[in-house]
PDB file of C-alpha atoms in Angstrom:
ATOM      1  CA  MET H   1      33.241-105.834  25.557  1.00 38.00           C
ATOM      2  CA  THR H   2      32.239-107.776  28.728  1.00 37.00           C
ATOM      3  CA  THR H   3      29.845-109.335  31.157  1.00 36.00           C
ATOM      4  CA  ASP H   4      28.550-110.261  34.697  1.00 38.00           C
ATOM      5  CA  ARG H   5      25.105-108.960  34.023  1.00 35.00           C
ATOM      6  CA  MET H   6      21.840-108.273  35.818  1.00 36.00           C
ATOM      7  CA  PRO H   7      18.434-109.212  37.002  1.00 36.00           C
ATOM      8  CA  ARG H   8      15.703-110.620  34.835  1.00 41.00           C
ATOM      9  CA  ASP H   9      14.325-108.685  31.834  1.00 54.00           C
ATOM     10  CA  LYS H  10      17.269-106.655  30.680  1.00 65.00           C
ATOM     11  CA  GLY H  11      19.544-109.204  32.291  1.00 72.00           C
ATOM     12  CA  SER H  12      18.219-112.072  30.186  1.00 82.00           C
ATOM     13  CA  GLU H  13      18.612-109.990  27.022  1.00 78.00           C
ATOM     14  CA  VAL H  14      22.217-109.061  27.837  1.00 83.00           C
ATOM     15  CA  HIS H  15      22.981-112.609  28.966  1.00 87.00           C
ATOM     16  CA  GLY H  16      21.821-113.855  25.569  1.00 87.00           C
ATOM     17  CA  ILE H  17      24.060-111.369  23.763  1.00 85.00           C
ATOM     18  CA  PHE H  18      27.172-112.384  25.678  1.00 86.00           C
ATOM     19  CA  GLU H  19      26.420-116.075  25.298  1.00 92.00           C
ATOM     20  CA  LYS H  20      26.254-115.477  21.534  1.00 86.00           C
ATOM     21  CA  ILE H  21      29.446-113.416  21.169  1.00 85.00           C
ATOM     22  CA  ALA H  22      31.698-115.523  23.417  1.00 90.00           C
ATOM     23  CA  GLY H  23      33.348-117.318  20.498  1.00 90.00           C
ATOM     24  CA  TYR H  24      34.630-114.154  18.857  1.00 86.00           C
ATOM     25  CA  TYR H  25      34.766-111.873  21.897  1.00 88.00           C
ATOM     26  CA  ASP H  26      38.578-111.731  22.152  1.00 93.00           C
ATOM     27  CA  ARG H  27      38.972-111.169  18.421  1.00 89.00           C
ATOM     28  CA  MET H  28      36.479-108.305  18.403  1.00 86.00           C
ATOM     29  CA  ASN H  29      38.100-106.660  21.430  1.00 88.00           C
ATOM     30  CA  PHE H  30      41.435-106.788  19.630  1.00 90.00           C
ATOM     31  CA  VAL H  31      40.017-105.295  16.426  1.00 86.00           C
ATOM     32  CA  MET H  32      37.914-102.579  18.084  1.00 85.00           C
ATOM     33  CA  THR H  33      40.794-101.331  20.242  1.00 88.00           C
ATOM     34  CA  LEU H  34      43.502-101.781  17.583  1.00 89.00           C
ATOM     35  CA  GLY H  35      45.224-104.311  19.810  1.00 93.00           C
ATOM     36  CA  ARG H  36      45.190-102.215  22.983  1.00 95.00           C
ATOM     37  CA  HIS H  37      42.697-104.274  25.015  1.00 96.00           C
ATOM     38  CA  GLU H  38      45.169-106.736  26.539  1.00 96.00           C
ATOM     39  CA  LYS H  39      47.501-103.891  27.493  1.00 97.00           C
ATOM     40  CA  TRP H  40      44.643-102.213  29.373  1.00 97.00           C
ATOM     41  CA  CYS H  41      43.855-105.496  31.119  1.00 98.00           C
ATOM     42  CA  ARG H  42      47.489-105.743  32.206  1.00 98.00           C
ATOM     43  CA  GLU H  43      47.270-102.229  33.617  1.00 98.00           C
ATOM     44  CA  VAL H  44      44.102-103.137  35.537  1.00 98.00           C
ATOM     45  CA  ALA H  45      45.859-106.148  37.063  1.00 98.00           C
ATOM     46  CA  ALA H  46      48.926-104.082  37.913  1.00 98.00           C
ATOM     47  CA  ARG H  47      46.913-101.356  39.620  1.00 98.00           C
ATOM     48  CA  VAL H  48      44.892-103.639  41.913  1.00 98.00           C
ATOM     49  CA  ALA H  49      48.042-104.813  43.778  1.00 96.00           C
ATOM     50  CA  PRO H  50      46.418-107.114  46.381  1.00 94.00           C
ATOM     51  CA  ALA H  51      48.162-107.898  49.638  1.00 87.00           C
ATOM     52  CA  ALA H  52      50.713-110.711  49.333  1.00 87.00           C
ATOM     53  CA  GLY H  53      48.920-114.025  49.538  1.00 92.00           C
ATOM     54  CA  GLY H  54      45.551-112.271  49.415  1.00 95.00           C
ATOM     55  CA  GLN H  55      42.269-112.988  47.687  1.00 98.00           C
ATOM     56  CA  LEU H  56      41.500-111.273  44.361  1.00 98.00           C
ATOM     57  CA  LEU H  57      38.075-111.140  42.679  1.00 98.00           C
ATOM     58  CA  ASP H  58      37.715-110.492  38.933  1.00 98.00           C
ATOM     59  CA  LEU H  59      34.115-109.589  38.080  1.00 98.00           C
ATOM     60  CA  ALA H  60      32.651-109.769  34.573  1.00 96.00           C
ATOM     61  CA  THR H  61      35.661-111.927  33.868  1.00 98.00           C
ATOM     62  CA  GLY H  62      34.416-112.820  30.382  1.00 97.00           C
ATOM     63  CA  THR H  63      37.107-114.890  28.685  1.00 97.00           C
ATOM     64  CA  GLY H  64      39.386-114.357  31.676  1.00 98.00           C
ATOM     65  CA  VAL H  65      41.936-111.893  30.282  1.00 98.00           C
ATOM     66  CA  ILE H  66      42.250-109.832  33.491  1.00 98.00           C
ATOM     67  CA  ALA H  67      41.977-112.849  35.809  1.00 98.00           C
ATOM     68  CA  LEU H  68      44.699-114.747  33.946  1.00 98.00           C
ATOM     69  CA  GLU H  69      47.000-111.716  33.991  1.00 98.00           C
ATOM     70  CA  ALA H  70      46.381-111.290  37.726  1.00 98.00           C
ATOM     71  CA  ALA H  71      47.179-114.950  38.376  1.00 98.00           C
ATOM     72  CA  ARG H  72      50.467-114.577  36.451  1.00 97.00           C
ATOM     73  CA  ARG H  73      51.349-111.326  38.195  1.00 97.00           C
ATOM     74  CA  TYR H  74      50.413-112.447  41.735  1.00 97.00           C
ATOM     75  CA  PRO H  75      51.128-116.200  41.912  1.00 96.00           C
ATOM     76  CA  ALA H  76      50.842-116.195  45.713  1.00 96.00           C
ATOM     77  CA  SER H  77      47.311-114.770  45.595  1.00 97.00           C
ATOM     78  CA  ALA H  78      44.085-116.713  45.069  1.00 97.00           C
ATOM     79  CA  VAL H  79      42.163-115.384  42.048  1.00 98.00           C
ATOM     80  CA  THR H  80      38.426-115.913  41.568  1.00 98.00           C
ATOM     81  CA  GLY H  81      36.907-115.133  38.156  1.00 98.00           C
ATOM     82  CA  VAL H  82      33.151-114.507  38.144  1.00 98.00           C
ATOM     83  CA  ASP H  83      30.762-114.081  35.234  1.00 97.00           C
ATOM     84  CA  PHE H  84      27.057-114.399  34.478  1.00 94.00           C
ATOM     85  CA  SER H  85      27.672-116.079  31.092  1.00 95.00           C
ATOM     86  CA  GLU H  86      28.332-119.807  30.971  1.00 96.00           C
ATOM     87  CA  GLU H  87      29.803-119.571  27.470  1.00 97.00           C
ATOM     88  CA  MET H  88      32.234-116.851  28.506  1.00 97.00           C
ATOM     89  CA  LEU H  89      33.368-118.932  31.476  1.00 98.00           C
ATOM     90  CA  SER H  90      33.836-122.026  29.309  1.00 97.00           C
ATOM     91  CA  ARG H  91      36.108-120.010  26.990  1.00 97.00           C
ATOM     92  CA  ALA H  92      38.068-118.696  29.979  1.00 98.00           C
ATOM     93  CA  MET H  93      38.495-122.150  31.504  1.00 98.00           C
ATOM     94  CA  ALA H  94      39.947-123.511  28.238  1.00 98.00           C
ATOM     95  CA  LYS H  95      42.844-121.030  28.192  1.00 98.00           C
ATOM     96  CA  PRO H  96      46.413-121.812  29.302  1.00 97.00           C
ATOM     97  CA  GLY H  97      46.859-121.079  33.000  1.00 97.00           C
ATOM     98  CA  ALA H  98      43.137-121.366  33.760  1.00 98.00           C
ATOM     99  CA  ASP H  99      43.713-124.097  36.358  1.00 98.00           C
ATOM    100  CA  ALA H 100      45.261-121.482  38.654  1.00 97.00           C
ATOM    101  CA  ILE H 101      41.929-119.646  38.925  1.00 98.00           C
ATOM    102  CA  ARG H 102      38.661-120.484  40.651  1.00 98.00           C
ATOM    103  CA  TRP H 103      35.884-119.845  38.102  1.00 98.00           C
ATOM    104  CA  GLN H 104      32.339-119.204  39.291  1.00 98.00           C
ATOM    105  CA  ARG H 105      29.055-118.225  37.693  1.00 97.00           C
ATOM    106  CA  ALA H 106      27.346-115.475  39.680  1.00 96.00           C
ATOM    107  CA  ASP H 107      25.390-112.232  39.371  1.00 94.00           C
ATOM    108  CA  ALA H 108      27.316-109.063  40.209  1.00 96.00           C
ATOM    109  CA  ALA H 109      24.172-107.604  41.776  1.00 95.00           C
ATOM    110  CA  CYS H 110      24.120-110.332  44.452  1.00 96.00           C
ATOM    111  CA  LEU H 111      27.584-111.755  45.037  1.00 98.00           C
ATOM    112  CA  PRO H 112      27.740-115.132  46.846  1.00 98.00           C
ATOM    113  CA  PHE H 113      30.606-114.055  49.110  1.00 98.00           C
ATOM    114  CA  GLU H 114      30.922-113.023  52.746  1.00 98.00           C
ATOM    115  CA  ASN H 115      31.583-109.430  53.788  1.00 98.00           C
ATOM    116  CA  GLU H 116      35.219-108.343  53.428  1.00 98.00           C
ATOM    117  CA  SER H 117      36.291-111.492  51.570  1.00 98.00           C
ATOM    118  CA  PHE H 118      38.695-109.977  49.030  1.00 98.00           C
ATOM    119  CA  ASP H 119      41.884-107.922  49.116  1.00 98.00           C
ATOM    120  CA  GLY H 120      41.247-106.514  45.639  1.00 98.00           C
ATOM    121  CA  ILE H 121      38.572-106.417  42.935  1.00 98.00           C
ATOM    122  CA  THR H 122      38.990-105.994  39.189  1.00 98.00           C
ATOM    123  CA  GLU H 123      36.350-105.841  36.476  1.00 98.00           C
ATOM    124  CA  GLY H 124      36.078-105.310  32.745  1.00 96.00           C
ATOM    125  CA  TYR H 125      33.063-103.774  31.017  1.00 94.00           C
ATOM    126  CA  LEU H 126      30.619-104.689  33.752  1.00 95.00           C
ATOM    127  CA  LEU H 127      29.003-101.451  34.844  1.00 95.00           C
ATOM    128  CA  ARG H 128      27.368-100.321  31.600  1.00 90.00           C
ATOM    129  CA  ASN H 129      25.591-103.693  31.454  1.00 89.00           C
ATOM    130  CA  VAL H 130      23.907-103.568  34.865  1.00 91.00           C
ATOM    131  CA  GLU H 131      20.542-102.126  35.805  1.00 90.00           C
ATOM    132  CA  ASP H 132      21.330-101.054  39.373  1.00 94.00           C
ATOM    133  CA  LEU H 133      24.731 -99.398  39.075  1.00 95.00           C
ATOM    134  CA  ALA H 134      24.842 -98.187  42.674  1.00 96.00           C
ATOM    135  CA  GLY H 135      23.748-101.595  43.952  1.00 97.00           C
ATOM    136  CA  VAL H 136      26.490-103.408  42.035  1.00 97.00           C
ATOM    137  CA  LEU H 137      29.153-101.014  43.336  1.00 98.00           C
ATOM    138  CA  ARG H 138      27.724-101.349  46.845  1.00 98.00           C
ATOM    139  CA  GLU H 139      28.128-105.148  46.598  1.00 98.00           C
ATOM    140  CA  GLN H 140      31.764-104.674  45.667  1.00 98.00           C
ATOM    141  CA  TYR H 141      32.307-102.365  48.635  1.00 98.00           C
ATOM    142  CA  ARG H 142      30.712-105.011  50.857  1.00 98.00           C
ATOM    143  CA  VAL H 143      32.957-107.907  49.799  1.00 98.00           C
ATOM    144  CA  LEU H 144      36.162-105.811  49.669  1.00 98.00           C
ATOM    145  CA  LYS H 145      38.420-105.750  52.717  1.00 98.00           C
ATOM    146  CA  PRO H 146      39.366-102.387  54.286  1.00 98.00           C
ATOM    147  CA  GLY H 147      42.461-101.126  52.517  1.00 97.00           C
ATOM    148  CA  GLY H 148      41.598-103.099  49.380  1.00 98.00           C
ATOM    149  CA  ARG H 149      41.434-101.539  45.942  1.00 98.00           C
ATOM    150  CA  ILE H 150      38.896-101.783  43.144  1.00 98.00           C
ATOM    151  CA  VAL H 151      40.046-101.252  39.533  1.00 98.00           C
ATOM    152  CA  ILE H 152      37.511-100.840  36.744  1.00 98.00           C
ATOM    153  CA  LEU H 153      37.949-101.065  32.960  1.00 97.00           C
ATOM    154  CA  GLU H 154      34.960 -99.552  31.201  1.00 95.00           C
ATOM    155  CA  THR H 155      33.790 -97.891  28.014  1.00 89.00           C
ATOM    156  CA  CYS H 156      33.380 -94.140  28.140  1.00 87.00           C
ATOM    157  CA  PRO H 157      30.963 -91.855  26.252  1.00 82.00           C
ATOM    158  CA  PRO H 158      32.974 -89.478  24.043  1.00 76.00           C
ATOM    159  CA  SER H 159      33.453 -85.895  25.245  1.00 78.00           C
ATOM    160  CA  GLY H 160      35.375 -82.748  24.388  1.00 72.00           C
ATOM    161  CA  LEU H 161      36.436 -81.567  20.937  1.00 69.00           C
ATOM    162  CA  LEU H 162      36.561 -85.096  19.531  1.00 68.00           C
ATOM    163  CA  LYS H 163      33.041 -85.973  20.720  1.00 70.00           C
ATOM    164  CA  PRO H 164      31.331 -85.638  17.275  1.00 72.00           C
ATOM    165  CA  ILE H 165      33.997 -87.713  15.516  1.00 74.00           C
ATOM    166  CA  MET H 166      34.268 -90.405  18.200  1.00 69.00           C
ATOM    167  CA  GLY H 167      30.493 -90.528  18.631  1.00 70.00           C
ATOM    168  CA  TRP H 168      30.159 -91.166  14.905  1.00 67.00           C
ATOM    169  CA  GLY H 169      32.834 -93.851  15.137  1.00 67.00           C
ATOM    170  CA  VAL H 170      31.058 -95.661  17.954  1.00 71.00           C
ATOM    171  CA  ARG H 171      27.659 -95.443  16.209  1.00 74.00           C
ATOM    172  CA  VAL H 172      28.864 -96.506  12.766  1.00 72.00           C
ATOM    173  CA  VAL H 173      32.178 -98.356  13.031  1.00 73.00           C
ATOM    174  CA  VAL H 174      31.407-100.655  15.974  1.00 74.00           C
ATOM    175  CA  PRO H 175      28.279-102.263  14.434  1.00 70.00           C
ATOM    176  CA  LEU H 176      30.073-102.438  11.070  1.00 75.00           C
ATOM    177  CA  LEU H 177      33.004-104.294  12.631  1.00 71.00           C
ATOM    178  CA  GLY H 178      30.509-106.612  14.294  1.00 69.00           C
ATOM    179  CA  GLN H 179      29.113-107.418  10.859  1.00 76.00           C
ATOM    180  CA  LEU H 180      32.499-107.812   9.130  1.00 73.00           C
ATOM    181  CA  VAL H 181      34.431-109.678  11.835  1.00 71.00           C
ATOM    182  CA  ALA H 182      31.717-111.612  13.646  1.00 69.00           C
ATOM    183  CA  ARG H 183      28.770-111.597  11.210  1.00 71.00           C
ATOM    184  CA  ASP H 184      26.769-110.190  14.108  1.00 75.00           C
ATOM    185  CA  ARG H 185      25.702-106.582  13.686  1.00 73.00           C
ATOM    186  CA  SER H 186      22.854-106.664  16.225  1.00 73.00           C
ATOM    187  CA  SER H 187      24.991-107.592  19.255  1.00 69.00           C
ATOM    188  CA  TYR H 188      27.449-104.822  18.510  1.00 71.00           C
ATOM    189  CA  THR H 189      24.650-102.350  17.928  1.00 72.00           C
ATOM    190  CA  TYR H 190      23.815-103.012  21.594  1.00 70.00           C
ATOM    191  CA  LEU H 191      27.456-102.296  22.467  1.00 70.00           C
ATOM    192  CA  GLU H 192      27.283 -98.989  20.596  1.00 67.00           C
ATOM    193  CA  SER H 193      24.072 -97.881  22.306  1.00 72.00           C
ATOM    194  CA  SER H 194      25.169 -98.923  25.804  1.00 73.00           C
ATOM    195  CA  THR H 195      28.494 -97.111  25.393  1.00 70.00           C
ATOM    196  CA  LEU H 196      26.964 -93.834  24.253  1.00 69.00           C
ATOM    197  CA  ALA H 197      24.318 -93.953  26.995  1.00 70.00           C
ATOM    198  CA  PHE H 198      26.733 -94.781  29.822  1.00 83.00           C
ATOM    199  CA  LYS H 199      27.872 -92.458  32.606  1.00 89.00           C
ATOM    200  CA  SER H 200      30.974 -90.274  32.556  1.00 92.00           C
ATOM    201  CA  PRO H 201      34.047 -91.217  34.645  1.00 95.00           C
ATOM    202  CA  GLN H 202      33.271 -88.273  36.928  1.00 96.00           C
ATOM    203  CA  HIS H 203      29.784 -89.664  37.562  1.00 95.00           C
ATOM    204  CA  ILE H 204      31.215 -93.082  38.455  1.00 97.00           C
ATOM    205  CA  ALA H 205      33.840 -91.435  40.669  1.00 97.00           C
ATOM    206  CA  ASP H 206      31.109 -89.502  42.490  1.00 97.00           C
ATOM    207  CA  MET H 207      29.171 -92.731  43.053  1.00 97.00           C
ATOM    208  CA  LEU H 208      32.282 -94.454  44.408  1.00 98.00           C
ATOM    209  CA  SER H 209      32.889 -91.532  46.743  1.00 98.00           C
ATOM    210  CA  GLY H 210      29.290 -91.611  47.938  1.00 98.00           C
ATOM    211  CA  LEU H 211      29.644 -95.289  48.822  1.00 98.00           C
ATOM    212  CA  GLY H 212      32.713 -94.569  50.955  1.00 98.00           C
ATOM    213  CA  PHE H 213      35.605 -95.262  48.572  1.00 98.00           C
ATOM    214  CA  ARG H 214      38.615 -92.975  48.742  1.00 98.00           C
ATOM    215  CA  ASP H 215      41.773 -92.241  46.684  1.00 98.00           C
ATOM    216  CA  ILE H 216      39.676 -92.278  43.511  1.00 98.00           C
ATOM    217  CA  GLY H 217      41.223 -91.646  40.117  1.00 98.00           C
ATOM    218  CA  TRP H 218      40.953 -92.514  36.452  1.00 98.00           C
ATOM    219  CA  ARG H 219      42.758 -92.454  33.128  1.00 97.00           C
ATOM    220  CA  LYS H 220      40.995 -92.283  29.782  1.00 94.00           C
ATOM    221  CA  LYS H 221      42.168 -94.488  26.933  1.00 93.00           C
ATOM    222  CA  PHE H 222      41.839 -94.643  23.151  1.00 87.00           C
ATOM    223  CA  PHE H 223      40.677 -91.072  22.408  1.00 83.00           C
ATOM    224  CA  GLY H 224      38.474 -91.080  25.511  1.00 87.00           C
ATOM    225  CA  THR H 225      36.312 -94.044  24.501  1.00 87.00           C
ATOM    226  CA  ASN H 226      37.597 -96.289  27.312  1.00 91.00           C
ATOM    227  CA  VAL H 227      38.632 -95.572  30.882  1.00 96.00           C
ATOM    228  CA  ILE H 228      40.386 -97.240  33.817  1.00 98.00           C
ATOM    229  CA  LEU H 229      39.125 -96.108  37.237  1.00 98.00           C
ATOM    230  CA  TRP H 230      40.432 -97.058  40.666  1.00 98.00           C
ATOM    231  CA  ALA H 231      39.441 -96.498  44.283  1.00 98.00           C
ATOM    232  CA  THR H 232      40.315 -97.779  47.757  1.00 98.00           C
ATOM    233  CA  LYS H 233      38.116 -98.859  50.652  1.00 98.00           C
ATOM    234  CA  PRO H 234      39.340 -97.021  53.775  1.00 98.00           C
ATOM    235  CA  LYS H 235      40.916 -98.986  56.598  1.00 94.00           C
TER     236      LYS H 235
END
């Protein structure tokens, strides 16, 4: 699950992983979520609801699933898809409808955009792959216009009564699927470890609030292993 990644050391390691998995990224997302991934991406695009004719930024665009859905849903808006991985971007740019989107390679920790450039921001599986979580969210606050919304699709560490079962599933099933579907157990072992070590939705919501976002909410998906969060920059 996806991309725009970080500074040097850890960043170069993660960059290498996502360069390697780009060719089977969509297939693995479909298998691991039992076909739910594209539906979640459609929900992310629906929730961002940029102003008519506005500018929309899709971070960690990966193979462009959210960006392409946003371009279909908001044809009057200008959509920019950003990722750190060249291979991911090349896969995105080869898809039908890709000509409607501006694709750009960039680091989410240092976005090459002016303050208050975008009416909405979407992202998929970015935050668990960055070193400076607060800094990346702060960058998004900076480039978002007042009144604009951010919508985040992310993995979620299991909790509650199902935590032992879902934790086992993430630790065992995800790397196994990586081996069976993609012949790449090591990359999906990273996915397993980064998912289990990531922050709770409440933690992310608290960070968003601390940065100044308001109207914050979230919905867990797929037995609590994924989550969609949203927040608005005050006018």
